[in-house]
Tab-separated table of N, CA and C and ligand atoms in Angstrom:
chain	number	residue	atom	x	y	z
G	1	MET	N	-15.663	-17.931	6.670
G	1	MET	CA	-14.863	-17.021	6.047
G	1	MET	C	-13.771	-16.437	7.074
G	2	ALA	N	-12.686	-16.057	6.566
G	2	ALA	CA	-11.671	-15.451	7.371
G	2	ALA	C	-12.101	-14.156	8.060
G	3	ARG	N	-11.495	-13.812	9.221
G	3	ARG	CA	-11.844	-12.590	9.923
G	3	ARG	C	-11.645	-11.416	9.054
G	4	PRO	N	-12.506	-10.360	9.080
G	4	PRO	CA	-12.250	-9.146	8.196
G	4	PRO	C	-10.916	-8.453	8.618
G	5	VAL	N	-10.296	-7.951	7.695
G	5	VAL	CA	-9.124	-7.042	7.969
G	5	VAL	C	-9.650	-5.817	8.553
G	6	GLY	N	-9.061	-5.284	9.577
G	6	GLY	CA	-9.530	-4.035	10.200
G	6	GLY	C	-8.614	-2.891	9.943
G	7	ILE	N	-9.254	-1.817	9.372
G	7	ILE	CA	-8.565	-0.576	9.042
G	7	ILE	C	-9.183	0.611	9.657
G	8	LEU	N	-8.404	1.204	10.453
G	8	LEU	CA	-8.905	2.422	11.333
G	8	LEU	C	-8.185	3.673	10.811
G	9	MET	N	-9.065	4.666	10.437
G	9	MET	CA	-8.554	5.967	9.981
G	9	MET	C	-8.495	6.880	11.314
G	10	VAL	N	-7.481	7.630	11.335
G	10	VAL	CA	-7.222	8.470	12.618
G	10	VAL	C	-6.777	9.867	12.072
G	11	CYS	N	-7.422	10.810	12.764
G	11	CYS	CA	-7.081	12.232	12.649
G	11	CYS	C	-7.161	12.923	14.049
G	12	LEU	N	-7.073	14.273	14.017
G	12	LEU	CA	-6.937	14.835	15.309
G	12	LEU	C	-8.278	14.873	16.030
G	13	GLY	N	-9.360	15.293	15.305
G	13	GLY	CA	-10.725	15.618	15.885
G	13	GLY	C	-11.741	14.447	15.594
G	14	ASN	N	-11.476	13.673	14.602
G	14	ASN	CA	-12.417	12.557	14.161
G	14	ASN	C	-13.752	13.232	13.770
G	15	ILE	N	-13.637	14.480	13.206
G	15	ILE	CA	-14.873	15.131	12.714
G	15	ILE	C	-14.745	15.721	11.228
G	16	CYS	N	-13.443	15.647	10.793
G	16	CYS	CA	-13.207	16.155	9.236
G	16	CYS	C	-12.664	15.020	8.436
G	17	ARG	N	-11.261	14.866	8.544
G	17	ARG	CA	-10.604	13.973	7.695
G	17	ARG	C	-10.998	12.520	7.861
G	18	SER	N	-10.768	12.042	9.093
G	18	SER	CA	-11.033	10.539	9.190
G	18	SER	C	-12.395	10.095	9.032
G	19	PRO	N	-13.480	10.864	9.394
G	19	PRO	CA	-14.799	10.503	8.897
G	19	PRO	C	-14.974	10.352	7.537
G	20	MET	N	-14.432	11.325	6.772
G	20	MET	CA	-14.578	11.335	5.283
G	20	MET	C	-13.776	10.064	4.828
G	21	ALA	N	-12.658	9.923	5.429
G	21	ALA	CA	-11.753	8.749	4.912
G	21	ALA	C	-12.546	7.448	5.198
G	22	GLU	N	-13.195	7.297	6.339
G	22	GLU	CA	-13.954	6.120	6.671
G	22	GLU	C	-15.164	6.022	5.742
G	23	GLY	N	-15.844	6.991	5.539
G	23	GLY	CA	-16.985	6.875	4.573
G	23	GLY	C	-16.737	6.518	3.175
G	24	VAL	N	-15.699	7.163	2.683
G	24	VAL	CA	-15.264	6.856	1.203
G	24	VAL	C	-14.712	5.567	1.107
G	25	LEU	N	-13.810	5.170	2.013
G	25	LEU	CA	-13.341	3.778	1.977
G	25	LEU	C	-14.371	2.787	1.963
G	26	ARG	N	-15.350	2.810	2.905
G	26	ARG	CA	-16.375	1.807	3.014
G	26	ARG	C	-17.133	1.725	1.683
G	27	ALA	N	-17.342	2.902	1.196
G	27	ALA	CA	-18.094	2.947	-0.114
G	27	ALA	C	-17.333	2.354	-1.379
G	28	ARG	N	-15.962	2.630	-1.414
G	28	ARG	CA	-15.236	2.086	-2.491
G	28	ARG	C	-15.116	0.505	-2.364
G	29	LEU	N	-14.980	0.091	-1.117
G	29	LEU	CA	-14.928	-1.360	-0.885
G	29	LEU	C	-16.180	-2.040	-1.305
G	30	ILE	N	-17.320	-1.428	-0.968
G	30	ILE	CA	-18.664	-2.035	-1.329
G	30	ILE	C	-18.713	-2.042	-2.893
G	31	GLU	N	-18.366	-0.928	-3.469
G	31	GLU	CA	-18.385	-0.867	-4.969
G	31	GLU	C	-17.548	-1.925	-5.576
G	32	ALA	N	-16.422	-2.260	-4.918
G	32	ALA	CA	-15.518	-3.271	-5.457
G	32	ALA	C	-15.815	-4.687	-5.088
G	33	GLY	N	-16.889	-4.774	-4.371
G	33	GLY	CA	-17.348	-6.144	-3.781
G	33	GLY	C	-16.584	-6.676	-2.685
G	34	LEU	N	-15.749	-5.830	-1.980
G	34	LEU	CA	-14.966	-6.250	-0.982
G	34	LEU	C	-15.487	-5.857	0.511
G	35	GLY	N	-16.741	-5.413	0.418
G	35	GLY	CA	-17.260	-4.832	1.656
G	35	GLY	C	-17.192	-5.858	2.851
G	36	GLU	N	-17.314	-7.126	2.529
G	36	GLU	CA	-17.398	-8.142	3.726
G	36	GLU	C	-15.921	-8.420	4.231
G	37	GLN	N	-14.998	-8.026	3.437
G	37	GLN	CA	-13.630	-8.415	3.859
G	37	GLN	C	-12.886	-7.511	4.746
G	38	VAL	N	-13.520	-6.337	4.780
G	38	VAL	CA	-12.718	-5.248	5.569
G	38	VAL	C	-13.644	-4.552	6.542
G	39	ARG	N	-13.169	-4.411	7.810
G	39	ARG	CA	-13.968	-3.664	8.758
G	39	ARG	C	-13.193	-2.209	8.833
G	40	VAL	N	-14.044	-1.205	8.620
G	40	VAL	CA	-13.505	0.202	8.571
G	40	VAL	C	-14.126	1.009	9.871
G	41	ASP	N	-13.253	1.848	10.423
G	41	ASP	CA	-13.792	2.631	11.524
G	41	ASP	C	-12.778	3.838	11.509
G	42	SER	N	-13.126	4.791	12.366
G	42	SER	CA	-12.189	6.022	12.503
G	42	SER	C	-12.237	6.465	14.035
G	43	ALA	N	-11.164	7.172	14.225
G	43	ALA	CA	-11.094	7.729	15.704
G	43	ALA	C	-10.180	8.925	15.679
G	44	ALA	N	-10.022	9.582	16.811
G	44	ALA	CA	-9.313	10.817	17.156
G	44	ALA	C	-8.168	10.633	17.997
G	45	THR	N	-7.003	11.342	17.754
G	45	THR	CA	-5.944	11.355	18.825
G	45	THR	C	-6.339	12.440	19.916
G	46	GLY	N	-7.174	13.372	19.567
G	46	GLY	CA	-7.542	14.525	20.490
G	46	GLY	C	-8.853	14.166	21.112
G	47	SER	N	-9.342	14.960	22.117
G	47	SER	CA	-10.576	14.561	22.882
G	47	SER	C	-11.601	15.674	22.658
G	48	SER	N	-11.412	16.713	21.891
G	48	SER	CA	-12.268	17.931	22.011
G	48	SER	C	-13.709	17.735	21.305
G	49	HIS	N	-13.738	16.538	20.589
G	49	HIS	CA	-14.924	16.458	19.793
G	49	HIS	C	-15.646	15.161	19.973
G	50	ILE	N	-15.226	14.402	20.924
G	50	ILE	CA	-15.779	13.118	21.261
G	50	ILE	C	-17.296	13.092	21.446
G	51	GLY	N	-17.917	12.186	20.597
G	51	GLY	CA	-19.381	12.042	20.604
G	51	GLY	C	-20.147	12.978	19.694
G	52	HIS	N	-19.391	13.931	18.924
G	52	HIS	CA	-19.915	14.796	17.998
G	52	HIS	C	-20.080	14.106	16.640
G	53	PRO	N	-21.016	14.533	15.907
G	53	PRO	CA	-21.123	14.106	14.539
G	53	PRO	C	-20.066	14.781	13.696
G	54	PRO	N	-19.733	14.310	12.433
G	54	PRO	CA	-18.737	15.052	11.723
G	54	PRO	C	-19.114	16.537	11.492
G	55	ASP	N	-18.068	17.361	11.285
G	55	ASP	CA	-18.268	18.701	10.889
G	55	ASP	C	-19.339	18.779	9.772
G	56	GLU	N	-20.187	19.769	9.773
G	56	GLU	CA	-21.214	19.869	8.839
G	56	GLU	C	-20.660	20.221	7.448
G	57	ARG	N	-19.426	20.758	7.349
G	57	ARG	CA	-18.765	20.957	6.015
G	57	ARG	C	-18.273	19.616	5.528
G	58	ALA	N	-17.877	18.679	6.362
G	58	ALA	CA	-17.510	17.278	5.990
G	58	ALA	C	-18.594	16.558	5.524
G	59	ILE	N	-19.682	16.703	6.256
G	59	ILE	CA	-21.008	16.021	5.759
G	59	ILE	C	-21.417	16.443	4.467
G	60	ALA	N	-21.394	17.759	4.255
G	60	ALA	CA	-21.928	18.379	2.960
G	60	ALA	C	-20.910	17.950	1.862
G	61	CYS	N	-19.699	17.898	2.089
G	61	CYS	CA	-18.710	17.624	1.017
G	61	CYS	C	-18.820	16.144	0.721
G	62	ALA	N	-18.951	15.183	1.651
G	62	ALA	CA	-19.129	13.744	1.400
G	62	ALA	C	-20.425	13.517	0.568
G	63	LEU	N	-21.465	14.180	1.088
G	63	LEU	CA	-22.742	14.018	0.444
G	63	LEU	C	-22.664	14.426	-1.093
G	64	LYS	N	-21.965	15.512	-1.287
G	64	LYS	CA	-21.930	15.970	-2.782
G	64	LYS	C	-21.319	14.862	-3.616
G	65	HIS	N	-20.518	13.961	-2.995
G	65	HIS	CA	-20.007	12.792	-3.625
G	65	HIS	C	-20.740	11.473	-3.341
G	66	GLY	N	-21.884	11.693	-2.971
G	66	GLY	CA	-22.791	10.542	-2.770
G	66	GLY	C	-22.667	9.683	-1.485
G	67	ILE	N	-21.948	10.211	-0.546
G	67	ILE	CA	-21.614	9.407	0.555
G	67	ILE	C	-22.072	10.130	1.891
G	68	ASP	N	-22.991	9.356	2.595
G	68	ASP	CA	-23.644	9.903	3.735
G	68	ASP	C	-22.889	9.577	5.093
G	69	ILE	N	-22.156	10.492	5.669
G	69	ILE	CA	-21.368	10.206	6.814
G	69	ILE	C	-21.910	10.761	8.211
G	70	SER	N	-23.293	11.227	8.006
G	70	SER	CA	-23.893	11.989	9.139
G	70	SER	C	-24.181	11.128	10.283
G	71	ALA	N	-24.177	9.839	10.262
G	71	ALA	CA	-24.394	9.043	11.367
G	71	ALA	C	-23.095	8.711	12.276
G	72	GLN	N	-22.059	8.982	11.747
G	72	GLN	CA	-20.780	8.641	12.441
G	72	GLN	C	-20.693	9.705	13.709
G	73	ARG	N	-19.958	9.098	14.749
G	73	ARG	CA	-19.787	9.962	15.905
G	73	ARG	C	-18.341	9.812	16.383
G	74	ALA	N	-17.768	10.999	16.750
G	74	ALA	CA	-16.279	10.991	17.009
G	74	ALA	C	-16.051	10.221	18.258
G	75	ARG	N	-14.882	9.385	18.261
G	75	ARG	CA	-14.399	8.694	19.448
G	75	ARG	C	-12.891	8.752	19.440
G	76	ARG	N	-12.309	8.521	20.734
G	76	ARG	CA	-11.005	8.665	20.880
G	76	ARG	C	-10.284	7.333	20.483
G	77	LEU	N	-9.131	7.449	19.940
G	77	LEU	CA	-8.243	6.133	19.761
G	77	LEU	C	-8.106	5.622	21.131
G	78	ALA	N	-8.308	4.227	21.229
G	78	ALA	CA	-8.210	3.587	22.333
G	78	ALA	C	-7.170	2.448	22.224
G	79	LEU	N	-6.629	2.079	23.450
G	79	LEU	CA	-5.620	0.952	23.467
G	79	LEU	C	-6.074	-0.199	22.743
G	80	GLU	N	-7.337	-0.632	22.917
G	80	GLU	CA	-7.810	-1.821	22.404
G	80	GLU	C	-7.811	-1.720	20.744
G	81	ASP	N	-7.787	-0.522	20.323
G	81	ASP	CA	-7.672	-0.395	18.741
G	81	ASP	C	-6.507	-0.957	18.245
G	82	PHE	N	-5.433	-0.986	18.950
G	82	PHE	CA	-4.076	-1.565	18.468
G	82	PHE	C	-4.125	-3.027	18.517
G	83	ASP	N	-5.142	-3.523	19.178
G	83	ASP	CA	-5.298	-5.125	19.035
G	83	ASP	C	-6.392	-5.401	18.033
G	84	GLU	N	-7.387	-4.630	17.964
G	84	GLU	CA	-8.559	-4.980	17.069
G	84	GLU	C	-8.337	-4.594	15.591
G	85	PHE	N	-7.347	-3.598	15.423
G	85	PHE	CA	-7.328	-3.291	13.932
G	85	PHE	C	-5.891	-3.773	13.376
G	86	ASP	N	-5.909	-4.040	12.175
G	86	ASP	CA	-4.603	-4.483	11.567
G	86	ASP	C	-3.780	-3.406	10.983
G	87	VAL	N	-4.498	-2.283	10.532
G	87	VAL	CA	-3.876	-1.104	9.888
G	87	VAL	C	-4.387	0.045	10.412
G	88	ILE	N	-3.593	0.914	11.069
G	88	ILE	CA	-4.115	2.280	11.598
G	88	ILE	C	-3.451	3.215	10.723
G	89	LEU	N	-4.258	4.036	10.053
G	89	LEU	CA	-3.900	5.007	8.970
G	89	LEU	C	-4.050	6.468	9.491
G	90	CYS	N	-3.006	7.159	9.567
G	90	CYS	CA	-2.997	8.497	10.087
G	90	CYS	C	-3.065	9.587	9.060
G	91	ALA	N	-3.867	10.582	9.333
G	91	ALA	CA	-3.965	11.638	8.310
G	91	ALA	C	-2.829	12.481	8.037
G	92	ASP	N	-1.988	12.662	9.116
G	92	ASP	CA	-0.676	13.493	8.892
G	92	ASP	C	0.364	13.055	9.869
G	93	ARG	N	1.508	13.680	9.684
G	93	ARG	CA	2.770	13.170	10.456
G	93	ARG	C	2.642	13.361	11.938
G	94	THR	N	1.943	14.384	12.280
G	94	THR	CA	1.678	14.614	13.794
G	94	THR	C	0.901	13.495	14.422
G	95	ILE	N	-0.233	13.186	13.608
G	95	ILE	CA	-1.103	12.157	14.044
G	95	ILE	C	-0.276	10.799	14.200
G	96	LEU	N	0.510	10.618	13.116
G	96	LEU	CA	1.371	9.346	13.100
G	96	LEU	C	2.218	9.219	14.319
G	97	HIS	N	2.843	10.334	14.654
G	97	HIS	CA	3.681	10.350	15.820
G	97	HIS	C	2.969	10.032	17.094
G	98	ASP	N	1.881	10.719	17.313
G	98	ASP	CA	1.087	10.445	18.473
G	98	ASP	C	0.599	8.982	18.494
G	99	ALA	N	0.123	8.532	17.374
G	99	ALA	CA	-0.439	7.192	17.390
G	99	ALA	C	0.599	6.236	17.670
G	100	ARG	N	1.871	6.407	17.086
G	100	ARG	CA	3.012	5.355	17.380
G	100	ARG	C	3.422	5.462	18.798
G	101	ILE	N	3.341	6.562	19.455
G	101	ILE	CA	3.660	6.653	20.782
G	101	ILE	C	2.750	5.881	21.733
G	102	ARG	N	1.494	5.869	21.290
G	102	ARG	CA	0.518	5.129	22.050
G	102	ARG	C	0.449	3.637	21.838
G	103	LYS	N	1.111	3.197	20.738
G	103	LYS	CA	1.032	1.854	20.291
G	103	LYS	C	1.584	0.869	21.355
G	104	PRO	N	1.003	-0.060	21.987
G	104	PRO	CA	1.590	-0.954	22.856
G	104	PRO	C	2.676	-1.876	22.267
G	105	ARG	N	3.635	-2.243	22.936
G	105	ARG	CA	4.759	-3.067	22.315
G	105	ARG	C	4.244	-4.336	21.768
G	106	ILE	N	3.273	-4.868	22.475
G	106	ILE	CA	2.779	-6.318	21.907
G	106	ILE	C	1.978	-6.258	20.714
G	107	SER	N	1.473	-4.966	20.362
G	107	SER	CA	0.659	-4.770	19.262
G	107	SER	C	1.308	-5.108	17.788
G	108	HIS	N	0.600	-5.719	17.024
G	108	HIS	CA	1.030	-6.101	15.688
G	108	HIS	C	0.507	-5.254	14.646
G	109	ALA	N	-0.263	-4.183	15.050
G	109	ALA	CA	-0.937	-3.271	14.098
G	109	ALA	C	0.115	-2.507	13.347
G	110	GLN	N	-0.091	-2.371	12.008
G	110	GLN	CA	0.756	-1.478	11.295
G	110	GLN	C	0.246	-0.001	11.523
G	111	VAL	N	1.020	0.945	11.965
G	111	VAL	CA	0.524	2.384	12.204
G	111	VAL	C	1.335	3.153	11.111
G	112	GLU	N	0.629	3.688	10.032
G	112	GLU	CA	1.209	4.175	8.971
G	112	GLU	C	0.473	5.582	8.560
G	113	LEU	N	1.237	6.213	7.678
G	113	LEU	CA	0.510	7.505	6.975
G	113	LEU	C	-0.437	7.048	5.910
G	114	LEU	N	-1.686	7.625	6.043
G	114	LEU	CA	-2.714	7.177	5.049
G	114	LEU	C	-2.234	7.248	3.635
G	115	LEU	N	-1.773	8.452	3.190
G	115	LEU	CA	-1.406	8.709	1.814
G	115	LEU	C	-0.220	7.921	1.390
G	116	GLU	N	0.703	7.602	2.222
G	116	GLU	CA	1.894	6.891	1.878
G	116	GLU	C	1.459	5.347	1.720
G	117	TRP	N	0.764	4.872	2.651
G	117	TRP	CA	0.518	3.544	2.651
G	117	TRP	C	-0.368	3.193	1.576
G	118	SER	N	-1.315	4.038	1.065
G	118	SER	CA	-2.226	3.750	0.105
G	118	SER	C	-1.686	4.121	-1.310
G	119	GLY	N	-0.322	4.582	-1.394
G	119	GLY	CA	0.264	4.870	-2.697
G	119	GLY	C	-0.031	6.171	-3.332
G	120	VAL	N	-0.621	7.072	-2.570
G	120	VAL	CA	-1.073	8.357	-3.248
G	120	VAL	C	0.208	9.172	-3.555
G	121	GLY	N	1.188	9.046	-2.644
G	121	GLY	CA	2.600	9.651	-2.959
G	121	GLY	C	2.653	11.017	-2.302
G	122	LYS	N	1.679	11.453	-1.578
G	122	LYS	CA	1.903	12.657	-0.835
G	122	LYS	C	1.956	12.202	0.772
G	123	LYS	N	2.450	13.064	1.583
G	123	LYS	CA	2.415	12.653	2.947
G	123	LYS	C	1.255	13.013	3.751
G	124	ASP	N	0.929	14.310	3.833
G	124	ASP	CA	-0.232	14.631	4.779
G	124	ASP	C	-1.414	15.021	4.067
G	125	VAL	N	-2.641	14.693	4.691
G	125	VAL	CA	-3.947	15.252	4.359
G	125	VAL	C	-4.008	16.531	5.089
G	126	PRO	N	-3.945	17.679	4.398
G	126	PRO	CA	-3.966	18.976	5.096
G	126	PRO	C	-5.375	19.131	5.890
G	127	ASP	N	-5.187	19.672	7.131
G	127	ASP	CA	-6.413	19.701	8.078
G	127	ASP	C	-7.275	20.857	7.469
G	128	PRO	N	-8.465	20.500	7.123
G	128	PRO	CA	-9.406	21.540	6.520
G	128	PRO	C	-10.128	22.361	7.641
G	129	TYR	N	-9.987	21.880	8.852
G	129	TYR	CA	-10.920	22.564	9.946
G	129	TYR	C	-11.036	24.082	9.952
G	130	TYR	N	-9.908	24.769	9.797
G	130	TYR	CA	-9.751	26.230	9.835
G	130	TYR	C	-9.898	26.854	8.405
G	131	GLY	N	-10.262	25.902	7.477
G	131	GLY	CA	-10.301	26.436	5.959
G	131	GLY	C	-11.847	26.611	5.516
G	132	ASN	N	-11.991	26.527	4.271
G	132	ASN	CA	-13.318	26.558	3.672
G	132	ASN	C	-13.777	25.381	2.856
G	133	ALA	N	-14.881	25.471	2.053
G	133	ALA	CA	-15.331	24.299	1.403
G	133	ALA	C	-14.260	23.697	0.404
G	134	ARG	N	-13.465	24.642	-0.190
G	134	ARG	CA	-12.469	24.140	-1.081
G	134	ARG	C	-11.475	23.306	-0.403
G	135	ASP	N	-11.102	23.650	0.831
G	135	ASP	CA	-10.143	22.803	1.504
G	135	ASP	C	-10.770	21.447	1.942
G	136	PHE	N	-11.994	21.432	2.233
G	136	PHE	CA	-12.780	20.187	2.399
G	136	PHE	C	-12.794	19.229	1.203
G	137	GLU	N	-12.973	19.998	0.034
G	137	GLU	CA	-13.051	19.274	-1.224
G	137	GLU	C	-11.688	18.683	-1.465
G	138	GLN	N	-10.586	19.459	-1.294
G	138	GLN	CA	-9.140	19.021	-1.421
G	138	GLN	C	-9.029	17.776	-0.494
G	139	ALA	N	-9.364	17.791	0.734
G	139	ALA	CA	-9.212	16.669	1.633
G	139	ALA	C	-9.887	15.466	1.134
G	140	PHE	N	-11.153	15.696	0.725
G	140	PHE	CA	-11.888	14.665	0.205
G	140	PHE	C	-11.317	13.767	-0.929
G	141	ARG	N	-10.714	14.773	-1.867
G	141	ARG	CA	-10.140	13.994	-3.135
G	141	ARG	C	-8.949	13.311	-2.650
G	142	LEU	N	-8.121	13.747	-1.676
G	142	LEU	CA	-7.044	13.027	-1.214
G	142	LEU	C	-7.483	11.676	-0.543
G	143	VAL	N	-8.551	11.704	0.350
G	143	VAL	CA	-8.888	10.430	0.978
G	143	VAL	C	-9.621	9.434	0.011
G	144	ASP	N	-10.194	10.127	-0.971
G	144	ASP	CA	-10.684	9.249	-2.094
G	144	ASP	C	-9.749	8.576	-2.820
G	145	ALA	N	-8.819	9.278	-3.136
G	145	ALA	CA	-7.521	8.582	-3.881
G	145	ALA	C	-6.947	7.466	-3.049
G	146	ALA	N	-6.862	7.904	-1.717
G	146	ALA	CA	-6.248	6.818	-0.693
G	146	ALA	C	-7.151	5.694	-0.700
G	147	ALA	N	-8.534	5.809	-0.792
G	147	ALA	CA	-9.394	4.690	-0.771
G	147	ALA	C	-9.205	3.811	-1.854
G	148	ASN	N	-9.080	4.375	-3.007
G	148	ASN	CA	-8.847	3.654	-4.270
G	148	ASN	C	-7.540	2.864	-4.124
G	149	GLY	N	-6.469	3.465	-3.653
G	149	GLY	CA	-5.296	2.702	-3.380
G	149	GLY	C	-5.389	1.508	-2.368
G	150	ILE	N	-6.214	1.725	-1.393
G	150	ILE	CA	-6.444	0.616	-0.399
G	150	ILE	C	-7.184	-0.375	-1.085
G	151	VAL	N	-8.294	-0.163	-1.751
G	151	VAL	CA	-8.996	-1.270	-2.458
G	151	VAL	C	-7.952	-2.043	-3.312
G	152	GLU	N	-7.052	-1.417	-3.990
G	152	GLU	CA	-6.088	-2.168	-4.843
G	152	GLU	C	-5.245	-3.050	-3.823
G	153	ARG	N	-4.751	-2.467	-2.770
G	153	ARG	CA	-3.933	-3.345	-1.852
G	153	ARG	C	-4.808	-4.471	-1.418
G	154	VAL	N	-5.974	-4.353	-0.987
G	154	VAL	CA	-6.884	-5.434	-0.407
G	154	VAL	C	-7.037	-6.444	-1.550
G	155	ARG	N	-7.266	-6.071	-2.761
G	155	ARG	CA	-7.460	-6.867	-3.905
G	155	ARG	C	-6.230	-7.838	-4.162
G	156	GLN	N	-4.980	-7.108	-3.916
G	156	GLN	CA	-3.726	-7.940	-4.155
G	156	GLN	C	-3.308	-8.532	-2.910
G	157	GLY	N	-3.996	-8.384	-1.819
G	157	GLY	CA	-3.565	-9.049	-0.483
G	157	GLY	C	-2.433	-8.498	0.001
G	158	ARG	N	-1.945	-7.147	-0.309
G	158	ARG	CA	-0.865	-6.565	0.235
G	158	ARG	C	-1.153	-5.737	1.405
G	159	LEU	N	-1.344	-6.544	2.503
G	159	LEU	CA	-1.863	-5.771	3.788
G	159	LEU	C	-0.702	-5.971	4.878
K	201	4NP	P1	-9.773	16.607	11.816
K	201	4NP	O1	-9.921	18.237	11.871
K	201	4NP	O2	-8.588	16.216	12.702
K	201	4NP	O3	-9.573	16.294	10.420
K	201	4NP	O4	-11.142	16.082	12.522
K	201	4NP	C1	-9.890	18.964	13.116
K	201	4NP	C2	-10.970	19.036	13.955
K	201	4NP	C3	-10.948	19.761	15.092
K	201	4NP	C4	-9.903	20.482	15.320
K	201	4NP	C5	-8.813	20.450	14.511
K	201	4NP	C6	-8.762	19.531	13.521
K	201	4NP	N1	-9.914	21.374	16.530
K	201	4NP	O5	-8.889	22.020	16.767
K	201	4NP	O6	-10.883	21.359	17.263
């Protein structure tokens, strides 16, 4: 079988938006029977939460939707990621800017905005870190919509 496509979700801390995006995308791909064809991971542009589990509000929000993200641990976006992943999807425009600056010239990875690339039609997933449970719910809904868009793209081979 062909090598799985690699999709990496990136946000600032890798404790709120990108862990929810990773968890929900993996779940939606498995539901669609595409779990073997895509490798999903997530990472941070910042370094303040490296090694930490997702924020407890992100864990609770995902769990409400039937997705357990508690085993994830935050890690920093690494140079190797630009070689190992085909698509690097950024939670907002600041993250996109930072990730594109770090992208080595020889990398063929697509570095894009998560919501644009997945066809959701908005630009940024607002950062819920300084917000409340409603903000986490809003972020979850956006990354879930993105996951469904990505499943469609994978189905159609639009990678
Ligand atoms: P994330 O949220 O980028 O969605 O994981 C944040 C997590 C931590 C911080 C900011 C945003 N922080 O400032 O520590």
